[in-house]
Coordinates of C-alpha atoms in Angstrom, one line a residue:
M4 CA 1.4 -10.5 -24.2
N5 CA 0.0 -14.1 -24.5
G6 CA 0.7 -14.3 -28.3
A7 CA 3.7 -14.4 -30.7
T8 CA 5.7 -17.3 -29.4
D9 CA 8.2 -19.5 -31.2
P10 CA 6.0 -22.1 -33.0
G11 CA 8.7 -24.7 -32.4
L12 CA 8.9 -24.2 -28.6
P13 CA 6.5 -26.4 -26.6
L14 CA 4.5 -24.5 -24.0
G15 CA 4.8 -25.3 -20.3
M16 CA 8.4 -26.4 -20.7
T17 CA 10.5 -26.4 -17.5
M18 CA 13.9 -24.7 -17.5
Q19 CA 15.7 -28.0 -17.3
E20 CA 13.9 -29.3 -20.4
Y21 CA 14.5 -26.0 -22.2
R22 CA 18.3 -26.2 -21.6
E23 CA 18.4 -29.6 -23.3
Y24 CA 16.1 -28.4 -26.1
Y25 CA 18.2 -25.3 -26.6
R26 CA 21.5 -27.2 -26.5
K27 CA 20.4 -29.6 -29.3
G28 CA 19.2 -26.7 -31.4
H29 CA 22.5 -24.8 -30.8
D30 CA 24.6 -27.8 -31.9
E31 CA 22.5 -28.0 -35.1
R32 CA 23.0 -24.3 -35.8
L33 CA 26.7 -24.6 -35.4
R34 CA 26.8 -27.5 -37.9
D35 CA 24.8 -25.4 -40.4
L36 CA 27.2 -22.5 -40.0
K37 CA 30.4 -24.4 -40.6
G38 CA 32.2 -23.0 -43.5
G39 CA 29.8 -20.1 -43.7
I40 CA 30.1 -16.4 -42.8
Q41 CA 29.5 -15.7 -39.1
A42 CA 28.8 -12.3 -37.6
I43 CA 27.8 -10.9 -34.2
L44 CA 24.4 -9.3 -34.7
D45 CA 23.9 -8.1 -31.1
S46 CA 25.5 -8.4 -27.7
I47 CA 24.4 -7.9 -24.1
I48 CA 27.0 -7.4 -21.4
V49 CA 26.1 -9.3 -18.2
P50 CA 27.0 -7.2 -15.1
R51 CA 29.2 -8.9 -12.6
S52 CA 27.7 -9.8 -9.2
I53 CA 28.8 -7.6 -6.3
D54 CA 30.3 -9.0 -3.1
M55 CA 30.7 -6.0 -0.8
T56 CA 33.0 -8.0 1.5
E57 CA 35.6 -8.5 -1.3
I58 CA 35.1 -5.5 -3.7
R59 CA 38.0 -3.1 -3.9
G60 CA 38.3 0.4 -5.4
S61 CA 37.4 4.1 -4.7
D62 CA 33.9 5.0 -3.5
Q63 CA 33.1 6.2 -7.0
E64 CA 34.2 2.9 -8.5
V65 CA 32.3 0.9 -6.0
A66 CA 29.2 3.0 -6.5
A67 CA 29.4 2.6 -10.3
A68 CA 29.7 -1.2 -10.0
V69 CA 26.7 -1.4 -7.7
D70 CA 24.6 0.8 -10.0
E71 CA 25.5 -1.4 -13.0
F72 CA 24.6 -4.6 -11.1
Y73 CA 21.4 -3.0 -9.7
A74 CA 20.1 -2.0 -13.2
N75 CA 20.8 -5.5 -14.6
D76 CA 20.2 -4.1 -18.0
G77 CA 19.4 -7.0 -20.3
R78 CA 17.1 -4.8 -22.5
F79 CA 13.3 -5.0 -22.3
L80 CA 11.4 -8.3 -22.9
E81 CA 10.7 -9.0 -26.6
P82 CA 7.6 -11.2 -26.6
G83 CA 8.1 -14.3 -28.7
K84 CA 11.9 -14.2 -28.7
K85 CA 13.7 -17.4 -27.9
Y86 CA 16.3 -16.4 -25.3
P87 CA 19.3 -18.5 -24.5
P88 CA 19.0 -20.2 -21.1
S89 CA 22.0 -18.1 -19.8
L90 CA 20.1 -14.8 -20.5
I91 CA 17.0 -16.1 -18.8
D92 CA 19.2 -17.0 -15.8
H93 CA 20.5 -13.4 -15.6
F94 CA 17.5 -11.4 -16.9
G95 CA 14.4 -13.7 -16.7
K96 CA 13.0 -12.1 -13.5
D97 CA 13.2 -8.6 -15.1
Y98 CA 11.6 -9.9 -18.3
A99 CA 8.8 -11.3 -16.2
L100 CA 8.3 -7.9 -14.6
N101 CA 8.1 -6.4 -18.1
A102 CA 5.4 -8.9 -18.9
Q103 CA 3.5 -7.8 -15.8
G104 CA 3.8 -4.2 -16.9
I105 CA 6.7 -3.0 -14.8
Y106 CA 9.6 -1.2 -16.5
Y107 CA 12.7 0.1 -14.8
Y108 CA 14.9 2.9 -16.3
D109 CA 18.4 3.5 -14.7
F110 CA 18.1 7.2 -15.3
Y111 CA 15.5 10.0 -15.0
S112 CA 14.4 11.8 -18.1
P113 CA 11.4 14.2 -18.3
K114 CA 10.9 12.9 -21.8
Q115 CA 9.7 9.6 -20.3
V116 CA 6.8 11.4 -18.7
T117 CA 4.4 11.6 -21.5
I118 CA 2.1 14.5 -22.3
G119 CA -0.7 14.9 -19.9
R120 CA 1.2 13.6 -16.9
K121 CA 2.8 15.7 -14.2
I122 CA 5.3 14.0 -11.9
W123 CA 6.9 15.7 -8.9
I124 CA 10.6 15.0 -8.3
P125 CA 12.6 16.0 -5.2
T126 CA 15.6 18.2 -6.2
F127 CA 18.6 20.0 -4.8
R128 CA 17.7 23.1 -6.8
G129 CA 17.8 26.1 -4.5
V130 CA 19.2 24.1 -1.6
D131 CA 22.8 24.8 -0.3
W132 CA 24.1 22.2 2.1
E133 CA 26.5 24.8 3.6
E134 CA 23.7 27.2 4.6
P135 CA 23.2 27.7 8.4
S136 CA 19.6 26.4 8.0
E137 CA 21.0 23.0 7.0
S138 CA 23.0 22.5 10.2
H139 CA 20.5 20.1 11.8
R140 CA 20.2 18.0 8.6
R141 CA 24.0 17.9 8.4
Q142 CA 24.1 16.7 12.0
R143 CA 21.8 13.9 11.1
A144 CA 23.9 13.2 8.1
R145 CA 27.0 12.7 10.3
A146 CA 25.2 10.3 12.5
L147 CA 24.1 8.3 9.5
V148 CA 27.6 8.1 8.1
K149 CA 29.0 7.0 11.4
H150 CA 26.5 4.2 11.6
N151 CA 27.1 3.1 8.0
I152 CA 30.9 3.0 8.4
D153 CA 30.5 1.1 11.7
N154 CA 28.2 -1.4 10.0
E155 CA 30.6 -1.9 7.2
T156 CA 33.7 -2.2 9.4
R157 CA 32.0 -4.8 11.7
K158 CA 30.2 -6.5 8.8
K159 CA 26.9 -6.3 10.6
S160 CA 23.7 -8.1 9.6
E161 CA 20.9 -6.8 7.5
Y162 CA 19.0 -6.0 10.7
A163 CA 21.6 -3.4 11.8
W164 CA 21.3 -1.6 8.4
E165 CA 17.5 -1.7 8.6
A166 CA 17.3 -0.4 12.2
D167 CA 19.7 2.5 11.4
A168 CA 17.6 3.4 8.3
W169 CA 14.4 3.6 10.5
S170 CA 16.1 5.9 13.0
D171 CA 18.5 8.0 10.9
V172 CA 16.7 8.3 7.6
F173 CA 13.0 7.8 8.3
G174 CA 12.8 9.0 11.9
D175 CA 11.1 12.3 11.3
M176 CA 8.4 10.6 9.1
R177 CA 7.8 7.9 11.7
N178 CA 7.1 10.6 14.3
D179 CA 4.7 12.5 12.1
P180 CA 1.1 12.2 13.3
C181 CA -0.2 12.4 9.7
L182 CA 1.8 9.3 8.6
E183 CA 1.9 5.6 9.4
L184 CA 5.0 3.6 8.9
D185 CA 5.3 -0.2 9.4
K186 CA 6.7 -3.4 8.1
H187 CA 3.3 -4.0 6.5
E188 CA 1.9 -6.8 4.5
Y189 CA 0.3 -6.2 1.2
S190 CA -1.8 -8.5 -1.1
A191 CA -2.0 -8.4 -4.9
K192 CA -3.5 -10.3 -7.7
L193 CA -0.4 -11.1 -9.7
A194 CA -0.4 -12.4 -13.3
T195 CA 1.8 -15.5 -13.6
T196 CA 4.5 -15.8 -16.2
D197 CA 6.0 -18.7 -18.1
P198 CA 9.5 -19.6 -16.7
V199 CA 10.9 -20.0 -20.3
L200 CA 9.1 -17.5 -22.5
C201 CA 8.8 -15.0 -19.6
T202 CA 5.3 -14.0 -21.0
L203 CA 2.0 -14.2 -19.3
T204 CA 0.3 -17.5 -19.0
G205 CA -3.2 -16.1 -18.8
K206 CA -3.5 -17.2 -15.1
S207 CA -3.1 -15.2 -11.9
T208 CA -2.5 -15.9 -8.3
I209 CA -3.0 -14.0 -5.0
V210 CA 0.4 -13.1 -3.4
K211 CA 1.1 -11.7 0.1
R212 CA 4.4 -9.9 0.6
T213 CA 5.9 -7.9 3.4
L214 CA 8.6 -5.3 2.7
D215 CA 10.9 -3.6 5.2
A216 CA 8.8 -0.4 5.3
T217 CA 5.6 0.8 3.8
F218 CA 4.6 4.5 4.2
G219 CA 1.0 5.5 4.2
L220 CA -1.5 7.8 5.8
T221 CA -2.6 7.3 9.4
T222 CA -6.3 6.8 10.3
F223 CA -8.3 7.9 13.3
P224 CA -11.1 6.8 15.7
E225 CA -14.4 8.6 15.3
C226 CA -14.4 9.9 18.9
E227 CA -11.1 11.8 19.1
P228 CA -11.4 14.8 16.8
N229 CA -8.8 16.7 18.9
L230 CA -6.0 14.4 17.8
P231 CA -3.3 16.2 15.8
A232 CA -4.0 16.0 12.0
W233 CA -7.4 14.3 12.6
A234 CA -9.5 14.2 9.5
S235 CA -13.1 13.0 9.2
E236 CA -12.3 11.5 5.8
L237 CA -9.8 9.2 7.5
R238 CA -12.0 7.9 10.2
R239 CA -11.7 4.1 10.4
D240 CA -15.4 3.4 10.7
R241 CA -16.1 5.4 7.4
L242 CA -13.2 3.7 5.6
E243 CA -14.5 0.3 6.8
K244 CA -17.9 1.0 5.2
L245 CA -16.1 1.8 1.9
L246 CA -14.1 -1.4 2.2
L247 CA -17.0 -3.7 2.9
H248 CA -19.9 -2.2 1.0
R249 CA -20.5 -4.3 -2.1
K250 CA -21.1 -1.4 -4.4
C251 CA -17.8 0.2 -3.3
G252 CA -15.2 -2.4 -2.2
L253 CA -12.5 0.3 -2.2
L254 CA -9.3 -1.2 -0.8
V255 CA -7.7 1.5 1.3
D256 CA -5.1 -0.6 3.1
P257 CA -2.7 -2.8 1.1
K258 CA -3.4 -5.6 3.7
W259 CA -6.9 -6.5 2.4
G260 CA -9.6 -6.0 5.0
E261 CA -7.7 -3.5 7.2
T262 CA -7.9 0.2 7.7
N263 CA -4.8 1.1 9.7
L264 CA -2.2 2.1 7.1
V265 CA -4.0 3.6 4.1
F266 CA -3.2 4.7 0.6
P267 CA 0.6 3.9 0.7
F268 CA 2.7 6.6 -1.0
A269 CA 6.2 5.1 -0.6
V270 CA 8.0 1.8 0.0
Y271 CA 11.5 0.7 1.2
E272 CA 13.5 -2.5 1.1
A273 CA 16.9 -3.1 2.5
K274 CA 19.5 -5.8 1.6
G275 CA 22.5 -6.6 3.6
W276 CA 25.7 -7.7 1.9
S277 CA 24.5 -11.3 1.8
G278 CA 21.4 -10.3 -0.2
D279 CA 20.8 -9.8 -4.0
Y280 CA 20.4 -6.1 -4.5
R281 CA 18.5 -6.6 -7.7
E282 CA 15.8 -8.4 -5.7
A283 CA 15.3 -5.2 -3.6
R284 CA 14.6 -3.3 -6.8
R285 CA 12.2 -5.9 -8.1
Q286 CA 10.4 -6.1 -4.7
V287 CA 9.8 -2.3 -4.4
C288 CA 8.7 -2.0 -8.0
L289 CA 6.2 -4.8 -7.6
A290 CA 4.9 -3.3 -4.3
G291 CA 4.9 0.2 -5.9
A292 CA 2.9 -1.1 -8.8
T293 CA 0.3 -2.5 -6.4
Y294 CA 0.1 0.9 -4.6
L295 CA -0.3 2.7 -7.9
D296 CA -3.2 0.4 -8.7
M297 CA -4.8 1.4 -5.3
L298 CA -4.4 5.1 -6.1
D299 CA -5.8 4.6 -9.5
D300 CA -9.0 3.0 -8.0
L301 CA -9.3 5.9 -5.6
C302 CA -9.1 8.5 -8.3
R303 CA -11.9 7.0 -10.3
T304 CA -15.6 8.0 -10.0
P305 CA -17.3 5.9 -7.3
G306 CA -18.9 2.7 -8.4
P307 CA -19.0 -1.1 -8.1
V308 CA -15.7 -3.1 -8.3
G309 CA -14.8 -4.0 -11.8
S310 CA -17.1 -1.4 -13.5
T311 CA -15.8 1.1 -16.0
K312 CA -15.1 4.3 -14.2
S313 CA -13.7 7.6 -15.5
Y314 CA -11.2 9.8 -13.5
Q315 CA -12.8 12.3 -11.1
T316 CA -10.9 15.3 -12.5
A317 CA -8.7 16.2 -15.4
T318 CA -5.6 15.8 -13.2
S319 CA -6.7 12.7 -11.2
H320 CA -4.2 10.5 -13.1
C321 CA -1.2 12.5 -11.9
Y322 CA -0.2 10.3 -8.9
Q323 CA 3.1 8.6 -8.1
V324 CA 4.9 6.3 -5.6
P325 CA 8.6 6.8 -4.6
A326 CA 10.5 3.6 -4.0
V327 CA 13.7 3.4 -1.9
T328 CA 16.3 0.6 -1.6
S329 CA 19.5 0.2 0.2
F330 CA 22.4 -2.3 -0.1
G331 CA 24.7 -1.8 2.8
A332 CA 25.7 1.9 2.5
H333 CA 24.5 2.2 -1.1
W334 CA 21.0 3.7 -1.6
H335 CA 18.8 4.1 -4.6
L336 CA 15.7 6.4 -4.9
L337 CA 13.2 5.7 -7.6
V338 CA 9.9 7.3 -8.7
G339 CA 7.1 5.1 -10.0
Y340 CA 4.1 6.4 -12.0
R341 CA 1.7 5.2 -14.6
R342 CA 1.5 6.3 -18.2
P343 CA 0.6 4.8 -21.6
R344 CA 3.3 2.5 -22.9
Q345 CA 5.6 3.6 -25.7
A346 CA 6.6 1.6 -28.8
E347 CA 9.7 0.0 -27.2
E348 CA 7.5 -1.1 -24.3
Y349 CA 5.2 -3.0 -26.7
A350 CA 2.3 -0.5 -26.6
G351 CA -1.0 -2.2 -27.5
V352 CA 0.2 -5.7 -26.5
E353 CA -2.7 -7.1 -24.4
G354 CA -2.1 -7.9 -20.8
M355 CA 0.6 -5.3 -20.0
S356 CA 0.0 -2.4 -17.7
E357 CA 1.7 1.0 -17.6
N358 CA 4.0 1.1 -14.5
I359 CA 7.3 3.0 -15.0
F360 CA 10.0 3.3 -12.4
Q361 CA 13.0 5.7 -13.0
R362 CA 16.1 6.2 -10.9
I363 CA 16.3 9.8 -9.7
W364 CA 19.3 9.4 -7.3
S365 CA 21.7 6.9 -6.0
G366 CA 24.8 7.1 -3.9
R367 CA 27.2 5.4 -1.5
V368 CA 26.5 7.0 1.8
V369 CA 29.9 7.0 3.5
N370 CA 30.5 10.8 3.6
E371 CA 28.6 13.7 5.0
K372 CA 27.7 15.3 1.6
T373 CA 26.2 12.1 0.1
A374 CA 24.3 11.5 3.4
W375 CA 23.0 15.0 3.3
E376 CA 21.8 14.5 -0.2
L377 CA 19.8 11.4 0.8
L378 CA 18.3 13.1 3.8
S379 CA 17.4 16.2 1.8
L380 CA 15.5 14.1 -0.8
I381 CA 13.7 12.0 1.9
D382 CA 12.7 15.1 3.8
Q383 CA 11.2 16.6 0.6
I384 CA 9.2 13.4 0.1
H385 CA 8.1 13.7 3.7
L386 CA 6.8 17.3 3.2
W387 CA 5.2 16.3 -0.1
A388 CA 3.4 13.4 1.6
I389 CA 1.8 15.5 4.4
T390 CA 0.8 18.3 2.1
E391 CA 0.2 17.6 -1.6
F392 CA -0.3 13.9 -1.4
R393 CA -2.6 13.9 1.7
R394 CA -4.7 16.7 0.2
F395 CA -4.9 14.7 -3.1
V396 CA -6.2 11.6 -1.2
L397 CA -8.7 13.5 0.8
E398 CA -10.1 15.3 -2.2
H399 CA -10.6 12.1 -4.1
L400 CA -11.9 10.2 -1.0
R401 CA -14.8 12.6 -0.4
P402 CA -16.9 11.5 -3.4
W403 CA -16.4 7.9 -2.4
L404 CA -17.6 8.5 1.2
K405 CA -20.6 10.5 0.0
F406 CA -21.5 7.7 -2.5
C407 CA -21.1 5.0 0.2
E408 CA -23.1 6.9 2.9
E409 CA -26.0 7.6 0.4
N410 CA -26.2 3.9 -0.7
F411 CA -25.1 2.0 2.4
L412 CA -28.6 1.4 3.9
L413 CA -30.4 2.0 0.6
D414 CA -28.6 -0.9 -0.9
W415 CA -29.4 -3.1 2.1
D416 CA -33.1 -2.2 1.8
S417 CA -33.2 -3.2 -1.8
V418 CA -31.5 -6.5 -1.3
Y419 CA -32.6 -7.7 2.1
D420 CA -36.0 -6.2 2.9
S421 CA -38.2 -8.9 1.6
G422 CA -41.2 -7.9 3.7
Q423 CA -44.4 -6.8 1.8
Q424 CA -45.2 -4.1 4.3
R425 CA -42.6 -1.4 4.6
K426 CA -43.4 -0.8 8.3
R427 CA -42.5 -4.3 9.2
K428 CA -39.1 -5.2 10.4
R429 CA -36.4 -5.8 7.9
V430 CA -36.0 -9.5 7.7
C431 CA -34.1 -12.2 5.9
S432 CA -32.9 -15.7 6.6
E433 CA -30.7 -16.0 9.6
S434 CA -28.3 -18.1 7.6
R435 CA -28.1 -15.7 4.7
D436 CA -24.8 -13.7 4.4
L437 CA -24.5 -10.1 3.3
L438 CA -23.3 -9.6 -0.3
L439 CA -19.7 -8.4 -0.2
P440 CA -17.3 -6.9 -2.8
S441 CA -15.5 -9.2 -5.2
W442 CA -12.1 -8.9 -3.5
V443 CA -13.5 -10.9 -0.5
S444 CA -13.8 -14.0 -2.8
F445 CA -10.0 -14.3 -2.9
L446 CA -9.7 -14.7 0.9
S447 CA -9.6 -18.0 2.7
D448 CA -12.8 -19.4 4.2
S449 CA -11.9 -18.3 7.7
A450 CA -10.9 -14.8 6.6
R451 CA -14.1 -14.5 4.6
Q452 CA -16.1 -15.4 7.7
K453 CA -14.4 -12.7 9.7
V454 CA -15.1 -10.1 7.1
Q455 CA -18.7 -11.2 7.0
V456 CA -19.0 -10.7 10.8
R457 CA -17.4 -7.2 10.5
A458 CA -19.8 -6.3 7.7
K459 CA -22.8 -7.3 9.8
E460 CA -21.5 -5.4 12.8
S461 CA -20.9 -2.3 10.5
L462 CA -24.5 -2.6 9.2
A463 CA -25.9 -3.0 12.7
K464 CA -24.1 0.2 13.8
A465 CA -25.3 2.1 10.8
L466 CA -28.9 1.0 11.4
K467 CA -28.5 2.1 15.0
E468 CA -27.3 5.5 14.1
H469 CA -30.0 5.8 11.4
L470 CA -32.7 5.1 13.9
L471 CA -31.3 7.5 16.4
H472 CA -31.5 10.3 13.8
K473 CA -35.0 9.5 12.8
E474 CA -37.8 11.0 15.0
K475 CA -39.9 7.9 14.9
G476 CA -36.8 5.8 15.7
K477 CA -35.9 7.7 18.9
A478 CA -36.4 5.6 22.0
K479 CA -38.3 7.4 24.8
D480 CA -36.6 5.4 27.4
L481 CA -33.1 6.8 27.9
D482 CA -31.8 3.5 29.1
T483 CA -32.4 1.7 25.8
S484 CA -30.8 4.2 23.5
G485 CA -27.5 5.1 25.1
W486 CA -25.7 6.0 28.3
V487 CA -26.3 9.1 30.3
C488 CA -23.8 10.7 32.6
L489 CA -25.4 11.9 35.9
I490 CA -22.2 13.2 37.5
N491 CA -22.4 16.8 38.9
E492 CA -23.6 19.3 36.3
C493 CA -24.3 16.6 33.8
S494 CA -27.3 15.5 35.9
L495 CA -29.0 18.8 34.9
S496 CA -29.5 17.5 31.4
Q497 CA -30.4 14.0 30.4
D498 CA -29.9 14.4 26.6
I499 CA -28.6 11.3 25.0
K500 CA -25.0 12.0 24.0
F501 CA -23.0 8.8 24.2
H502 CA -23.6 5.7 22.0
S503 CA -20.2 4.1 22.3
Y504 CA -17.7 3.4 25.0
E505 CA -15.1 5.5 23.2
L506 CA -17.3 8.6 23.4
F507 CA -18.5 8.0 27.0
S508 CA -15.0 7.2 28.4
S509 CA -13.5 10.2 26.6
H510 CA -16.2 12.4 28.3
L511 CA -15.5 11.0 31.7
Q512 CA -11.7 11.6 31.3
S513 CA -11.9 15.1 29.9
A514 CA -14.9 16.4 31.8
H515 CA -14.6 14.7 35.2
G516 CA -10.9 13.6 35.3
F517 CA -11.5 9.9 35.8
P518 CA -8.2 7.9 36.3
E519 CA -7.2 5.2 33.8
R520 CA -7.9 2.4 36.3
E521 CA -11.6 3.4 36.8
L522 CA -12.0 4.0 33.1
S523 CA -10.6 0.5 32.4
E524 CA -13.3 -1.0 34.7
L525 CA -16.0 1.1 33.0
R526 CA -14.8 0.1 29.5
H527 CA -15.3 -3.6 30.3
L528 CA -18.8 -2.9 31.4
I529 CA -19.6 -0.7 28.5
D530 CA -18.1 -3.2 26.0
R531 CA -20.4 -5.9 27.4
V532 CA -23.5 -3.6 27.1
E533 CA -22.5 -2.6 23.5
K534 CA -22.0 -6.2 22.5
E535 CA -25.5 -7.0 23.8
W536 CA -27.0 -4.0 22.0
N537 CA -25.3 -4.8 18.7
G538 CA -26.4 -8.4 19.1
R539 CA -30.0 -7.3 19.4
A540 CA -29.7 -4.9 16.4
L541 CA -28.1 -7.6 14.3
A542 CA -30.8 -10.1 15.3
S543 CA -33.4 -7.6 14.1
I544 CA -31.6 -7.5 10.7
I545 CA -31.7 -11.3 10.3
G546 CA -35.2 -11.7 11.8
N547 CA -34.2 -13.2 15.1
D548 CA -34.8 -10.4 17.7
P549 CA -34.4 -11.8 21.2
G550 CA -36.4 -9.0 22.8
P551 CA -35.4 -6.0 24.9
S552 CA -32.1 -6.1 26.7
K553 CA -31.4 -5.3 30.3
R554 CA -31.6 -1.6 31.0
V555 CA -28.3 -0.1 32.0
R556 CA -27.5 3.4 33.3
L557 CA -24.0 4.4 34.1
I558 CA -23.7 7.0 36.9

């Protein structure tokens, strides 16, 4: 994508310079053509911009005009072509997305899904909106239409449209214990493009963006297995190890370094009437491409960041990300996936990826039938997310967790245990940081330091658990290896059961009915003790053990 440029066009030219350059060349071409035969070789129709406060016509005419503007079809980027400034003004942002490997098709065709790929598409096949079983969804549809018409009539702000979308369209997904929805930040390493040529410059930058809604899987604490939809694979402590271990570095949350909303499967962006609806499409496509990259990393065999890794199974590459946008009452539903580029997408041109987005539905949601269609499709995506997609993620996550747990302490031994005698304490310089995965290098200094602290805390906890499971590492003194409950029947047995305040407080609440106020006081005390214990364990790692801590028994 970096090659084949006009040899007469200087690189690094600004748009203002290019306008003057192109005007002079245009004047020269007109002089050369005087008296000659002139013919139109090609034409591109520029769609008119949409002002929803002024547009007139039937719902179908308005919907057609919005669809045309949304697609902004200026053809795909032709690397090396010298576009007129007017075309760059209209289509330059879409050409830049092409250079970054993102293509949008304003229709869905199974032929676009190449051999070897399987894409699931929500459909109305076999669903009759007049069936009695659809009564609840039709009731929701009427509420959505009422809000949309009210927002249009009163010309409400973008906030009103977005709030109604959260409640009327995505409400069931928001209440699902399997899913996490939020206005969530994502980070991405984005290739930069030339403002004139619209091709890649060979450089990249780290960007942070926040869309109106990101849909992902929820994660769980380790001590609450009775929570609905709890899954061991989605425990935050296990995902944090995957994230921080230098031989894994698997980014599970689009906000780098977090483990709250993991493996996003859909994205949504709203634009009020004052916004540019094409920007909503570009934003969800860029975010969707980032989430496809995350799923691609997950589906590979475990290994270091940047290493060549094959897919885990023959169908691991069959993943997708739905993308949803709204412009007032007008909605678009896209499906994004990855596949090898075809000839018209400049297959084989270096620097371009394989992200394809196709429109599978659009409509102006101002009547019950259209609202029902939108809700039916969204509900199907909801069901797909908590069944097929979640199962897909868990199956591909297990090899990563196994790889990480087998190598977490082993890798630490090989790097940091510089002692000649294996029975001696593991030591290294107090000032020496742990080696972290490559994505950490893109963070700011303060963010890197916070990640370093978390990595050391995670390692200290892993060492603690490792010692407790080894016979020679078990402390004979109950007070130095955990907390013992001596209330009522618990006093009959003094087995060590609780090594964190989450486990201990959960036991007190479920077994002995402790009220929240007393639990809160105990949590403060346990947190202090845990901090002291972890400090001692971490000091042992870096060779600065302060000696035994105070003995504490909670009764």
